[in-house]
PDB file of C-alpha atoms in Angstrom:
ATOM      1  CA  ARG A   1      11.058  17.978 -27.848  1.00 92.00           C
ATOM      2  CA  THR A   2      13.626  14.845 -29.967  1.00 96.00           C
ATOM      3  CA  GLY A   3      12.911  11.981 -27.172  1.00 95.00           C
ATOM      4  CA  LYS A   4      16.707  11.606 -27.213  1.00 96.00           C
ATOM      5  CA  LYS A   5      17.597  10.620 -23.879  1.00 95.00           C
ATOM      6  CA  VAL A   6      18.891  13.074 -21.505  1.00 95.00           C
ATOM      7  CA  TRP A   7      19.888  11.370 -18.419  1.00 97.00           C
ATOM      8  CA  GLU A   8      19.706   8.471 -16.347  1.00 96.00           C
ATOM      9  CA  TYR A   9      18.760   6.954 -12.663  1.00 97.00           C
ATOM     10  CA  ASP A  10      19.646   3.430 -11.349  1.00 96.00           C
ATOM     11  CA  CYS A  11      18.294   2.476  -8.320  1.00 95.00           C
ATOM     12  CA  GLY A  12      19.422  -1.011  -8.634  1.00 95.00           C
ATOM     13  CA  ILE A  13      15.928  -2.998  -9.197  1.00 96.00           C
ATOM     14  CA  PRO A  14      12.379  -3.259 -10.620  1.00 96.00           C
ATOM     15  CA  SER A  15      10.441  -0.603 -10.090  1.00 96.00           C
ATOM     16  CA  ARG A  16       6.592  -1.455 -11.226  1.00 93.00           C
ATOM     17  CA  ALA A  17       4.810   2.043 -10.576  1.00 94.00           C
ATOM     18  CA  SER A  18       4.640   4.949 -11.981  1.00 95.00           C
ATOM     19  CA  ALA A  19       6.732   8.070 -10.697  1.00 97.00           C
ATOM     20  CA  ALA A  20       5.110  11.219  -9.577  1.00 98.00           C
ATOM     21  CA  TYR A  21       6.257  15.158 -10.562  1.00 98.00           C
ATOM     22  CA  ASP A  22       6.562  18.022  -8.811  1.00 97.00           C
ATOM     23  CA  ASN A  23       8.767  21.576  -7.721  1.00 97.00           C
ATOM     24  CA  ASP A  24      11.342  19.620 -10.707  1.00 98.00           C
ATOM     25  CA  VAL A  25      11.505  16.807  -8.679  1.00 98.00           C
ATOM     26  CA  VAL A  26      10.119  13.355  -9.984  1.00 98.00           C
ATOM     27  CA  TYR A  27       9.618  10.140  -6.678  1.00 98.00           C
ATOM     28  CA  PHE A  28       9.500   6.779  -7.711  1.00 98.00           C
ATOM     29  CA  GLY A  29       9.114   2.845  -5.669  1.00 98.00           C
ATOM     30  CA  ASP A  30      11.113   0.552  -5.854  1.00 98.00           C
ATOM     31  CA  LEU A  31      10.192  -3.433  -5.325  1.00 97.00           C
ATOM     32  CA  SER A  32      12.627  -3.944  -2.157  1.00 97.00           C
ATOM     33  CA  GLY A  33      10.069  -1.067  -0.222  1.00 97.00           C
ATOM     34  CA  ARG A  34      12.210   2.151  -0.689  1.00 98.00           C
ATOM     35  CA  LEU A  35      11.384   5.884  -1.884  1.00 98.00           C
ATOM     36  CA  HIS A  36      13.128   7.048  -4.202  1.00 98.00           C
ATOM     37  CA  ALA A  37      13.504  11.439  -4.765  1.00 98.00           C
ATOM     38  CA  VAL A  38      15.713  12.347  -7.963  1.00 98.00           C
ATOM     39  CA  ASP A  39      16.667  15.636  -9.517  1.00 98.00           C
ATOM     40  CA  ALA A  40      14.547  16.013 -12.263  1.00 97.00           C
ATOM     41  CA  GLY A  41      17.118  18.190 -14.724  1.00 96.00           C
ATOM     42  CA  THR A  42      20.084  16.094 -13.629  1.00 97.00           C
ATOM     43  CA  GLY A  43      18.871  12.631 -13.052  1.00 97.00           C
ATOM     44  CA  THR A  44      21.146  12.943  -9.041  1.00 98.00           C
ATOM     45  CA  LEU A  45      19.157  11.215  -5.723  1.00 98.00           C
ATOM     46  CA  LYS A  46      18.147  13.517  -3.362  1.00 98.00           C
ATOM     47  CA  TRP A  47      16.563  10.985  -0.742  1.00 98.00           C
ATOM     48  CA  SER A  48      15.660   7.099  -0.604  1.00 98.00           C
ATOM     49  CA  GLU A  49      13.487   6.034   2.232  1.00 97.00           C
ATOM     50  CA  ARG A  50      12.699   2.834   3.299  1.00 97.00           C
ATOM     51  CA  ILE A  51       8.511   2.761   2.849  1.00 97.00           C
ATOM     52  CA  ASP A  52       7.912   0.713   6.163  1.00 97.00           C
ATOM     53  CA  PRO A  53      10.426  -1.324   8.536  1.00 96.00           C
ATOM     54  CA  HIS A  54       9.736  -4.558   7.240  1.00 97.00           C
ATOM     55  CA  PRO A  55      11.836  -6.129   5.331  1.00 96.00           C
ATOM     56  CA  LYS A  56       9.313  -7.988   2.741  1.00 96.00           C
ATOM     57  CA  ALA A  57       7.543  -4.218   1.752  1.00 97.00           C
ATOM     58  CA  VAL A  58       7.532  -3.388  -0.902  1.00 97.00           C
ATOM     59  CA  VAL A  59       6.135   0.060  -3.775  1.00 97.00           C
ATOM     60  CA  THR A  60       3.354  -1.540  -6.033  1.00 97.00           C
ATOM     61  CA  SER A  61       1.564   1.779  -7.164  1.00 96.00           C
ATOM     62  CA  SER A  62       1.841   5.488  -7.623  1.00 97.00           C
ATOM     63  CA  PRO A  63       2.945   8.489  -4.454  1.00 98.00           C
ATOM     64  CA  LYS A  64       0.324  10.912  -4.932  1.00 98.00           C
ATOM     65  CA  VAL A  65       2.237  14.661  -4.058  1.00 98.00           C
ATOM     66  CA  HIS A  66       0.624  17.413  -2.473  1.00 98.00           C
ATOM     67  CA  GLN A  67       1.804  21.153  -0.313  1.00 97.00           C
ATOM     68  CA  GLY A  68       5.060  19.402   0.273  1.00 97.00           C
ATOM     69  CA  ARG A  69       3.500  15.855   1.578  1.00 98.00           C
ATOM     70  CA  ILE A  70       3.794  12.799  -0.954  1.00 98.00           C
ATOM     71  CA  TYR A  71       1.628   9.132   0.110  1.00 98.00           C
ATOM     72  CA  ASN A  72       2.120   6.474  -0.812  1.00 98.00           C
ATOM     73  CA  GLY A  73      -0.369   2.817  -0.004  1.00 98.00           C
ATOM     74  CA  VAL A  74       2.414   0.595   1.396  1.00 98.00           C
ATOM     75  CA  SER A  75       2.323  -3.270   0.429  1.00 97.00           C
ATOM     76  CA  SER A  76       4.502  -6.774   0.815  1.00 96.00           C
ATOM     77  CA  HIS A  77       5.168  -9.939  -0.951  1.00 93.00           C
ATOM     78  CA  GLU A  78       5.327 -11.562   1.923  1.00 95.00           C
ATOM     79  CA  GLU A  79       2.047 -14.235   1.507  1.00 90.00           C
ATOM     80  CA  GLY A  80       4.896 -15.444  -1.466  1.00 90.00           C
ATOM     81  CA  GLU A  81       7.569 -16.345   1.421  1.00 90.00           C
ATOM     82  CA  PRO A  82       6.021 -19.347   2.837  1.00 84.00           C
ATOM     83  CA  ARG A  83       6.890 -21.172  -0.939  1.00 84.00           C
ATOM     84  CA  ARG A  84       9.702 -19.818  -0.933  1.00 88.00           C
ATOM     85  CA  GLN A  85      11.835 -20.144   2.556  1.00 87.00           C
ATOM     86  CA  LYS A  86      10.601 -23.599   4.338  1.00 84.00           C
ATOM     87  CA  ASP A  87      11.088 -22.383   7.820  1.00 87.00           C
ATOM     88  CA  TYR A  88       9.502 -19.038   7.320  1.00 91.00           C
ATOM     89  CA  SER A  89       6.960 -18.306   9.940  1.00 92.00           C
ATOM     90  CA  CYS A  90       4.444 -16.849   8.394  1.00 92.00           C
ATOM     91  CA  CYS A  91       2.821 -13.895   8.925  1.00 95.00           C
ATOM     92  CA  SER A  92       4.609  -9.582  10.436  1.00 97.00           C
ATOM     93  CA  PHE A  93       3.409  -7.623   7.089  1.00 97.00           C
ATOM     94  CA  ARG A  94       1.206  -5.150   8.034  1.00 97.00           C
ATOM     95  CA  GLY A  95       0.010  -2.901   5.294  1.00 98.00           C
ATOM     96  CA  GLY A  96      -1.366   0.707   5.595  1.00 98.00           C
ATOM     97  CA  VAL A  97       0.077   4.539   3.811  1.00 98.00           C
ATOM     98  CA  ALA A  98       2.258   6.253   4.473  1.00 98.00           C
ATOM     99  CA  SER A  99       3.221  10.190   4.304  1.00 98.00           C
ATOM    100  CA  PHE A 100       6.475  11.458   3.917  1.00 98.00           C
ATOM    101  CA  ASP A 101       8.307  15.317   3.191  1.00 98.00           C
ATOM    102  CA  ALA A 102       8.503  15.580  -0.220  1.00 98.00           C
ATOM    103  CA  LYS A 103      11.792  17.796   0.412  1.00 97.00           C
ATOM    104  CA  THR A 104      13.085  15.523   2.343  1.00 98.00           C
ATOM    105  CA  GLY A 105      12.190  12.392   2.694  1.00 98.00           C
ATOM    106  CA  LYS A 106      11.234  12.526   6.554  1.00 98.00           C
ATOM    107  CA  PRO A 107       8.788   9.762   7.822  1.00 97.00           C
ATOM    108  CA  LEU A 108       5.457  12.005   8.804  1.00 98.00           C
ATOM    109  CA  TRP A 109       3.067   9.369  10.038  1.00 98.00           C
ATOM    110  CA  ARG A 110       2.009   5.908   9.613  1.00 98.00           C
ATOM    111  CA  PHE A 111      -1.319   4.473   8.909  1.00 98.00           C
ATOM    112  CA  TYR A 112      -1.776   0.288  10.034  1.00 98.00           C
ATOM    113  CA  THR A 113      -4.881  -1.664   8.377  1.00 98.00           C
ATOM    114  CA  ILE A 114      -4.106  -3.345  11.139  1.00 97.00           C
ATOM    115  CA  PRO A 115      -3.270  -1.859  13.751  1.00 96.00           C
ATOM    116  CA  GLU A 116      -2.424  -4.544  17.073  1.00 95.00           C
ATOM    117  CA  GLU A 117       1.666  -5.962  15.999  1.00 95.00           C
ATOM    118  CA  PRO A 118       1.874  -9.318  15.352  1.00 96.00           C
ATOM    119  CA  LYS A 119       1.813 -11.850  18.161  1.00 96.00           C
ATOM    120  CA  LYS A 120       2.690 -15.957  18.423  1.00 96.00           C
ATOM    121  CA  LEU A 121      -0.384 -17.611  17.589  1.00 94.00           C
ATOM    122  CA  GLY A 122       0.721 -21.063  17.307  1.00 94.00           C
ATOM    123  CA  GLU A 123       2.726 -23.579  15.544  1.00 91.00           C
ATOM    124  CA  ASP A 124       2.122 -25.723  12.032  1.00 84.00           C
ATOM    125  CA  ALA A 125       1.918 -29.334  10.925  1.00 82.00           C
ATOM    126  CA  SER A 126       5.677 -28.279  10.523  1.00 82.00           C
ATOM    127  CA  GLY A 127       6.596 -26.681  13.417  1.00 86.00           C
ATOM    128  CA  ARG A 128       7.361 -23.666  12.281  1.00 87.00           C
ATOM    129  CA  ALA A 129       5.424 -20.783  14.662  1.00 91.00           C
ATOM    130  CA  ILE A 130       2.017 -19.111  12.813  1.00 91.00           C
ATOM    131  CA  LEU A 131       2.155 -15.384  13.236  1.00 95.00           C
ATOM    132  CA  GLY A 132      -0.897 -13.308  12.805  1.00 96.00           C
ATOM    133  CA  PRO A 133      -2.643 -11.282  11.869  1.00 97.00           C
ATOM    134  CA  SER A 134      -1.048  -9.949   9.285  1.00 97.00           C
ATOM    135  CA  GLY A 135      -1.309  -8.922   5.705  1.00 97.00           C
ATOM    136  CA  ILE A 136      -4.100  -6.287   4.235  1.00 97.00           C
ATOM    137  CA  ALA A 137      -2.016  -4.829   1.754  1.00 97.00           C
ATOM    138  CA  VAL A 138      -2.149  -1.514  -0.153  1.00 98.00           C
ATOM    139  CA  TRP A 139      -1.589  -2.054  -3.888  1.00 96.00           C
ATOM    140  CA  SER A 140      -2.952   1.253  -5.571  1.00 96.00           C
ATOM    141  CA  SER A 141      -2.779   4.709  -5.568  1.00 97.00           C
ATOM    142  CA  VAL A 142      -3.713   6.071  -3.218  1.00 98.00           C
ATOM    143  CA  GLY A 143      -6.963   9.398  -3.819  1.00 97.00           C
ATOM    144  CA  LEU A 144      -6.550  12.710  -2.663  1.00 97.00           C
ATOM    145  CA  ASP A 145      -9.292  14.818  -1.561  1.00 96.00           C
ATOM    146  CA  PRO A 146      -7.722  18.366   0.290  1.00 97.00           C
ATOM    147  CA  ALA A 147     -10.454  19.897   0.540  1.00 96.00           C
ATOM    148  CA  ALA A 148     -12.239  17.641   2.447  1.00 96.00           C
ATOM    149  CA  ASN A 149      -8.913  16.430   4.227  1.00 98.00           C
ATOM    150  CA  ARG A 150      -8.621  12.875   3.347  1.00 97.00           C
ATOM    151  CA  ILE A 151      -6.706   9.893   1.465  1.00 98.00           C
ATOM    152  CA  TYR A 152      -9.073   7.732   0.076  1.00 98.00           C
ATOM    153  CA  PHE A 153      -7.729   3.673  -0.928  1.00 98.00           C
ATOM    154  CA  THR A 154      -8.673   0.270  -0.829  1.00 98.00           C
ATOM    155  CA  THR A 155      -6.803  -2.251   0.681  1.00 98.00           C
ATOM    156  CA  GLY A 156      -5.622  -6.474  -0.089  1.00 96.00           C
ATOM    157  CA  ASN A 157      -6.722  -9.639   1.320  1.00 96.00           C
ATOM    158  CA  GLN A 158      -5.212 -11.043   5.084  1.00 96.00           C
ATOM    159  CA  TYR A 159      -2.816 -13.032   5.238  1.00 95.00           C
ATOM    160  CA  SER A 160      -3.132 -14.793   8.707  1.00 94.00           C
ATOM    161  CA  GLY A 161      -4.607 -14.438  11.559  1.00 93.00           C
ATOM    162  CA  GLU A 162      -8.441 -14.310  12.957  1.00 91.00           C
ATOM    163  CA  ASP A 163     -10.366 -11.917  10.771  1.00 90.00           C
ATOM    164  CA  THR A 164     -10.019  -8.206  10.748  1.00 94.00           C
ATOM    165  CA  LYS A 165     -12.008  -5.646  10.180  1.00 95.00           C
ATOM    166  CA  LEU A 166     -10.317  -3.396   6.529  1.00 97.00           C
ATOM    167  CA  VAL A 167      -9.663  -6.398   4.720  1.00 97.00           C
ATOM    168  CA  ASP A 168     -11.164  -5.935   0.953  1.00 97.00           C
ATOM    169  CA  SER A 169     -12.400  -2.393   2.206  1.00 98.00           C
ATOM    170  CA  ILE A 170     -12.504   1.014   0.724  1.00 98.00           C
ATOM    171  CA  VAL A 171     -10.525   2.764   3.810  1.00 98.00           C
ATOM    172  CA  ALA A 172     -11.239   6.871   4.129  1.00 98.00           C
ATOM    173  CA  ILE A 173      -8.139   8.254   6.327  1.00 98.00           C
ATOM    174  CA  THR A 174      -7.567  12.479   7.113  1.00 98.00           C
ATOM    175  CA  MET A 175      -4.092  13.831   5.075  1.00 98.00           C
ATOM    176  CA  ASP A 176      -3.479  15.625   8.100  1.00 97.00           C
ATOM    177  CA  THR A 177      -2.968  12.762  10.774  1.00 98.00           C
ATOM    178  CA  GLY A 178      -3.308   9.484   9.045  1.00 98.00           C
ATOM    179  CA  LYS A 179      -6.844   8.893  10.985  1.00 98.00           C
ATOM    180  CA  LEU A 180      -9.592   6.608  10.553  1.00 98.00           C
ATOM    181  CA  VAL A 181     -12.526   8.427   9.313  1.00 98.00           C
ATOM    182  CA  TRP A 182     -14.642   4.984   7.583  1.00 98.00           C
ATOM    183  CA  SER A 183     -13.813   1.393   6.058  1.00 98.00           C
ATOM    184  CA  TYR A 184     -16.402  -0.185   3.514  1.00 98.00           C
ATOM    185  CA  GLN A 185     -15.540  -4.015   3.736  1.00 97.00           C
ATOM    186  CA  ALA A 186     -16.748  -5.536   0.598  1.00 96.00           C
ATOM    187  CA  ARG A 187     -16.014  -8.984   1.851  1.00 90.00           C
ATOM    188  CA  PRO A 188     -15.227 -10.663   4.982  1.00 89.00           C
ATOM    189  CA  SER A 189     -13.088 -13.302   5.464  1.00 89.00           C
ATOM    190  CA  ASP A 190     -10.488 -13.107   2.905  1.00 93.00           C
ATOM    191  CA  VAL A 191      -7.457 -15.053   4.209  1.00 93.00           C
ATOM    192  CA  PHE A 192      -5.467 -16.117   2.364  1.00 91.00           C
ATOM    193  CA  VAL A 193      -1.968 -16.638   1.201  1.00 91.00           C
ATOM    194  CA  ILE A 194       1.050 -18.344  -2.105  1.00 89.00           C
ATOM    195  CA  GLY A 195       0.014 -22.084  -1.559  1.00 81.00           C
ATOM    196  CA  CYS A 196      -2.875 -22.285   0.282  1.00 82.00           C
ATOM    197  CA  ARG A 197      -5.506 -24.645  -0.872  1.00 75.00           C
ATOM    198  CA  ASP A 198      -8.259 -23.922   1.315  1.00 80.00           C
ATOM    199  CA  CYS A 199      -8.152 -19.710   2.557  1.00 87.00           C
ATOM    200  CA  GLY A 200      -8.761 -16.655   0.167  1.00 88.00           C
ATOM    201  CA  PRO A 201     -10.501 -16.364  -1.760  1.00 92.00           C
ATOM    202  CA  ASP A 202      -8.415 -14.041  -2.909  1.00 93.00           C
ATOM    203  CA  PHE A 203     -10.431 -10.985  -3.697  1.00 94.00           C
ATOM    204  CA  ASP A 204      -8.001  -7.846  -3.095  1.00 94.00           C
ATOM    205  CA  PHE A 205      -9.115  -4.524  -4.668  1.00 95.00           C
ATOM    206  CA  GLY A 206      -6.516  -3.550  -6.537  1.00 88.00           C
ATOM    207  CA  THR A 207      -7.365  -0.333  -8.380  1.00 92.00           C
ATOM    208  CA  THR A 208      -7.101   3.167  -6.873  1.00 95.00           C
ATOM    209  CA  PRO A 209     -11.469   4.712  -5.748  1.00 95.00           C
ATOM    210  CA  LEU A 210     -12.544   7.278  -8.343  1.00 94.00           C
ATOM    211  CA  ALA A 211     -15.316   9.298  -7.839  1.00 93.00           C
ATOM    212  CA  LEU A 212     -18.105   8.945  -9.217  1.00 93.00           C
ATOM    213  CA  LYS A 213     -21.427  11.153  -9.885  1.00 93.00           C
ATOM    214  CA  GLY A 214     -24.260   9.010  -8.241  1.00 90.00           C
ATOM    215  CA  PRO A 215     -27.802   9.520  -8.258  1.00 89.00           C
ATOM    216  CA  ASN A 216     -29.131  13.037  -7.421  1.00 92.00           C
ATOM    217  CA  GLY A 217     -25.872  13.983  -8.692  1.00 92.00           C
ATOM    218  CA  SER A 218     -23.823  13.234  -5.201  1.00 92.00           C
ATOM    219  CA  LYS A 219     -21.132  12.122  -5.427  1.00 91.00           C
ATOM    220  CA  VAL A 220     -19.582   8.303  -5.258  1.00 95.00           C
ATOM    221  CA  LEU A 221     -16.306   6.498  -5.141  1.00 96.00           C
ATOM    222  CA  GLY A 222     -16.399   3.739  -7.097  1.00 96.00           C
ATOM    223  CA  ALA A 223     -13.272   1.170  -7.493  1.00 97.00           C
ATOM    224  CA  ALA A 224     -13.358  -2.697  -8.536  1.00 95.00           C
ATOM    225  CA  GLN A 225     -12.839  -5.517  -7.076  1.00 95.00           C
ATOM    226  CA  LYS A 226     -10.275  -8.814  -8.130  1.00 95.00           C
ATOM    227  CA  SER A 227     -13.716 -10.706  -7.935  1.00 94.00           C
ATOM    228  CA  GLY A 228     -14.849  -8.915 -11.324  1.00 95.00           C
ATOM    229  CA  TRP A 229     -17.657  -6.471  -8.750  1.00 95.00           C
ATOM    230  CA  VAL A 230     -17.140  -3.072  -9.088  1.00 95.00           C
ATOM    231  CA  HIS A 231     -18.045  -1.435  -5.701  1.00 96.00           C
ATOM    232  CA  ALA A 232     -19.834   2.219  -5.369  1.00 95.00           C
ATOM    233  CA  VAL A 233     -19.851   3.750  -1.977  1.00 96.00           C
ATOM    234  CA  ASP A 234     -20.985   6.707  -0.070  1.00 93.00           C
TER     235      ASP A 234
END
């Protein structure tokens, strides 16, 4: 009513995405890779949970809350780590989507955009280990379709390793279990890390898939890519 501050909760690190609200609780993520649940009336922390076990994981998108569950994309700043640390072995992060119990913060399921765990692929000219495959972060908020039991989301570039299926893609998984339903790849072979001169082109999707009306009233999903193109799929 007045704009006067009622309370403040400081998680100690920046947050670059908006919060979600449900049942008098505010949910948001930060750049240390943690999800926070805060009492909307008092600002008291209810729980805090890491979005992913990887130490370079971050939260760059807003949580979605539905019927007691939180759904959030998992992203990372690891693609810039080789420039920050000269001895860093790149790379081991795998992007994805995770679901959490809204009341307790307990992880319910996790979908990885790269199914297999990274392994050592070789060494670079300086002797650093090259790990992979890695990358394919989910930068933007996921879209929910409860009636169809589906989550729709978009993915980014790969960091290392041979081409994998879900790079630069629009993807559908199930809401209840996080199982893959289908995927559409806008561009294959997009392996990129910051400072790489002969890779890329770094054409991530950075937007949530939006439900649009297609030909003859059909439902399509549209998402914009850093290439400058918008892709619409059934």
